[in-house]
Amino acid sequence: MNFKRLVSLIKQGAPKEQYYLELGSYFIRKGTGYVVGQPFEFSQVSRKKDAPKICKKQFFIKNLYFNFRQNKITYKLTTNPDLNRVEQEG
C-alpha cells in the first residue's frame, strides 16, 4: 500500500470516503492473487473421438474489477501482452 498517499490524504483533509476507497482498492488488488498483465496458460482437450489433443493457449489479464452485484472479482482477458507493463520485484 502506498502509505505516503494515505498520509497525504489525511493531511489535506480529504473526505473519509476517499480514504476508504484507497484502502479498498489495496485489499482488492492483494486479495486476487493476480496482477494486470500477468500471463497464464489455458489448456483445453479437443472433443474429437479419433485423435484427441491438448490445445494450450496463453492469455494475459487485461483488467481486474470487483463486481458488487455478484460479490466476486471479475476479469477481462486478452491474447496480446501489455508491452508497457513494468515488472515489480518483491
PDB file of C-alpha atoms in Angstrom:
ATOM      1  CA  MET A   1       0.000   0.000   0.000  1.00  0.00           C
ATOM      2  CA  ASN A   2       1.200   3.467  -0.715  1.00  0.00           C
ATOM      3  CA  PHE A   3       1.479   4.760   2.828  1.00  0.00           C
ATOM      4  CA  LYS A   4       2.550   8.220   1.643  1.00  0.00           C
ATOM      5  CA  ARG A   5      -0.688   8.546  -0.336  1.00  0.00           C
ATOM      6  CA  LEU A   6      -2.812   7.767   2.721  1.00  0.00           C
ATOM      7  CA  VAL A   7      -0.876  10.215   4.884  1.00  0.00           C
ATOM      8  CA  SER A   8      -1.218  12.937   2.256  1.00  0.00           C
ATOM      9  CA  LEU A   9      -4.982  12.344   2.101  1.00  0.00           C
ATOM     10  CA  ILE A  10      -5.225  12.773   5.863  1.00  0.00           C
ATOM     11  CA  LYS A  11      -3.066  15.937   5.819  1.00  0.00           C
ATOM     12  CA  GLN A  12      -5.092  17.517   3.030  1.00  0.00           C
ATOM     13  CA  GLY A  13      -8.354  16.823   4.794  1.00  0.00           C
ATOM     14  CA  ALA A  14      -9.798  14.523   2.155  1.00  0.00           C
ATOM     15  CA  PRO A  15     -13.218  13.040   2.874  1.00  0.00           C
ATOM     16  CA  LYS A  16     -13.188   9.706   4.663  1.00  0.00           C
ATOM     17  CA  GLU A  17     -14.801   8.047   1.634  1.00  0.00           C
ATOM     18  CA  GLN A  18     -11.650   8.719  -0.418  1.00  0.00           C
ATOM     19  CA  TYR A  19      -9.548   7.190   2.332  1.00  0.00           C
ATOM     20  CA  TYR A  20     -11.793   4.106   2.382  1.00  0.00           C
ATOM     21  CA  LEU A  21     -11.594   3.811  -1.419  1.00  0.00           C
ATOM     22  CA  GLU A  22      -7.798   3.773  -1.280  1.00  0.00           C
ATOM     23  CA  LEU A  23      -7.826   1.060   1.379  1.00  0.00           C
ATOM     24  CA  GLY A  24     -10.451  -0.946  -0.524  1.00  0.00           C
ATOM     25  CA  SER A  25      -8.535  -0.854  -3.789  1.00  0.00           C
ATOM     26  CA  TYR A  26      -5.421  -2.051  -1.978  1.00  0.00           C
ATOM     27  CA  PHE A  27      -7.207  -5.021  -0.420  1.00  0.00           C
ATOM     28  CA  ILE A  28      -8.915  -5.978  -3.689  1.00  0.00           C
ATOM     29  CA  ARG A  29      -5.577  -5.977  -5.521  1.00  0.00           C
ATOM     30  CA  LYS A  30      -3.926  -8.068  -2.796  1.00  0.00           C
ATOM     31  CA  GLY A  31      -6.886 -10.450  -2.484  1.00  0.00           C
ATOM     32  CA  THR A  32      -6.965 -11.553  -6.114  1.00  0.00           C
ATOM     33  CA  GLY A  33      -3.558 -13.166  -6.260  1.00  0.00           C
ATOM     34  CA  TYR A  34      -3.139 -11.895  -9.817  1.00  0.00           C
ATOM     35  CA  VAL A  35      -1.912  -8.650 -11.324  1.00  0.00           C
ATOM     36  CA  VAL A  36      -2.846  -6.930 -14.566  1.00  0.00           C
ATOM     37  CA  GLY A  37      -0.663  -8.166 -17.412  1.00  0.00           C
ATOM     38  CA  GLN A  38       0.194 -11.468 -15.747  1.00  0.00           C
ATOM     39  CA  PRO A  39       0.351 -14.356 -18.237  1.00  0.00           C
ATOM     40  CA  PHE A  40      -1.223 -17.737 -17.609  1.00  0.00           C
ATOM     41  CA  GLU A  41      -1.796 -20.840 -19.704  1.00  0.00           C
ATOM     42  CA  PHE A  42      -5.168 -22.323 -20.555  1.00  0.00           C
ATOM     43  CA  SER A  43      -5.368 -25.959 -21.645  1.00  0.00           C
ATOM     44  CA  GLN A  44      -8.305 -27.480 -23.485  1.00  0.00           C
ATOM     45  CA  VAL A  45      -8.785 -31.019 -24.734  1.00  0.00           C
ATOM     46  CA  SER A  46     -10.328 -31.308 -28.189  1.00  0.00           C
ATOM     47  CA  ARG A  47     -13.520 -33.366 -28.474  1.00  0.00           C
ATOM     48  CA  LYS A  48     -12.537 -35.424 -31.483  1.00  0.00           C
ATOM     49  CA  LYS A  49     -13.059 -39.120 -30.805  1.00  0.00           C
ATOM     50  CA  ASP A  50     -10.359 -40.433 -33.114  1.00  0.00           C
ATOM     51  CA  ALA A  51      -7.478 -38.155 -32.092  1.00  0.00           C
ATOM     52  CA  PRO A  52      -7.998 -36.010 -29.000  1.00  0.00           C
ATOM     53  CA  LYS A  53      -5.253 -33.497 -28.447  1.00  0.00           C
ATOM     54  CA  ILE A  54      -4.487 -30.836 -25.888  1.00  0.00           C
ATOM     55  CA  CYS A  55      -4.592 -27.261 -27.146  1.00  0.00           C
ATOM     56  CA  LYS A  56      -2.668 -24.780 -24.989  1.00  0.00           C
ATOM     57  CA  LYS A  57      -3.239 -21.045 -25.224  1.00  0.00           C
ATOM     58  CA  GLN A  58      -1.615 -18.204 -23.351  1.00  0.00           C
ATOM     59  CA  PHE A  59      -3.767 -15.346 -22.104  1.00  0.00           C
ATOM     60  CA  PHE A  60      -2.958 -12.120 -20.285  1.00  0.00           C
ATOM     61  CA  ILE A  61      -5.123 -10.361 -17.712  1.00  0.00           C
ATOM     62  CA  LYS A  62      -6.304  -7.084 -19.179  1.00  0.00           C
ATOM     63  CA  ASN A  63      -8.462  -5.734 -16.356  1.00  0.00           C
ATOM     64  CA  LEU A  64      -9.483  -6.720 -12.819  1.00  0.00           C
ATOM     65  CA  TYR A  65     -12.517  -5.259 -11.089  1.00  0.00           C
ATOM     66  CA  PHE A  66     -14.852  -6.071  -8.234  1.00  0.00           C
ATOM     67  CA  ASN A  67     -18.426  -6.932  -9.209  1.00  0.00           C
ATOM     68  CA  PHE A  68     -20.601  -5.822  -6.300  1.00  0.00           C
ATOM     69  CA  ARG A  69     -23.733  -7.480  -7.684  1.00  0.00           C
ATOM     70  CA  GLN A  70     -22.154 -10.944  -7.784  1.00  0.00           C
ATOM     71  CA  ASN A  71     -19.791 -10.232  -4.852  1.00  0.00           C
ATOM     72  CA  LYS A  72     -16.712 -11.521  -6.661  1.00  0.00           C
ATOM     73  CA  ILE A  73     -13.687 -10.298  -8.546  1.00  0.00           C
ATOM     74  CA  THR A  74     -14.078 -10.496 -12.312  1.00  0.00           C
ATOM     75  CA  TYR A  75     -11.547 -10.017 -15.079  1.00  0.00           C
ATOM     76  CA  LYS A  76     -11.079  -9.434 -18.782  1.00  0.00           C
ATOM     77  CA  LEU A  77      -8.579 -11.422 -20.821  1.00  0.00           C
ATOM     78  CA  THR A  78      -6.576 -10.690 -23.937  1.00  0.00           C
ATOM     79  CA  THR A  79      -4.154 -12.652 -26.085  1.00  0.00           C
ATOM     80  CA  ASN A  80      -1.818  -9.675 -26.545  1.00  0.00           C
ATOM     81  CA  PRO A  81       0.701  -8.849 -23.802  1.00  0.00           C
ATOM     82  CA  ASP A  82       0.897  -5.353 -22.350  1.00  0.00           C
ATOM     83  CA  LEU A  83       4.254  -4.108 -23.621  1.00  0.00           C
ATOM     84  CA  ASN A  84       4.319  -1.064 -21.330  1.00  0.00           C
ATOM     85  CA  ARG A  85       3.997  -3.149 -18.164  1.00  0.00           C
ATOM     86  CA  VAL A  86       6.736  -2.757 -15.572  1.00  0.00           C
ATOM     87  CA  GLU A  87       7.719  -5.893 -13.635  1.00  0.00           C
ATOM     88  CA  GLN A  88       7.536  -5.400  -9.886  1.00  0.00           C
ATOM     89  CA  GLU A  89      10.084  -7.278  -7.862  1.00  0.00           C
ATOM     90  CA  GLY A  90       9.064  -8.199  -4.397  1.00  0.00           C
TER      91      GLY A  90
END
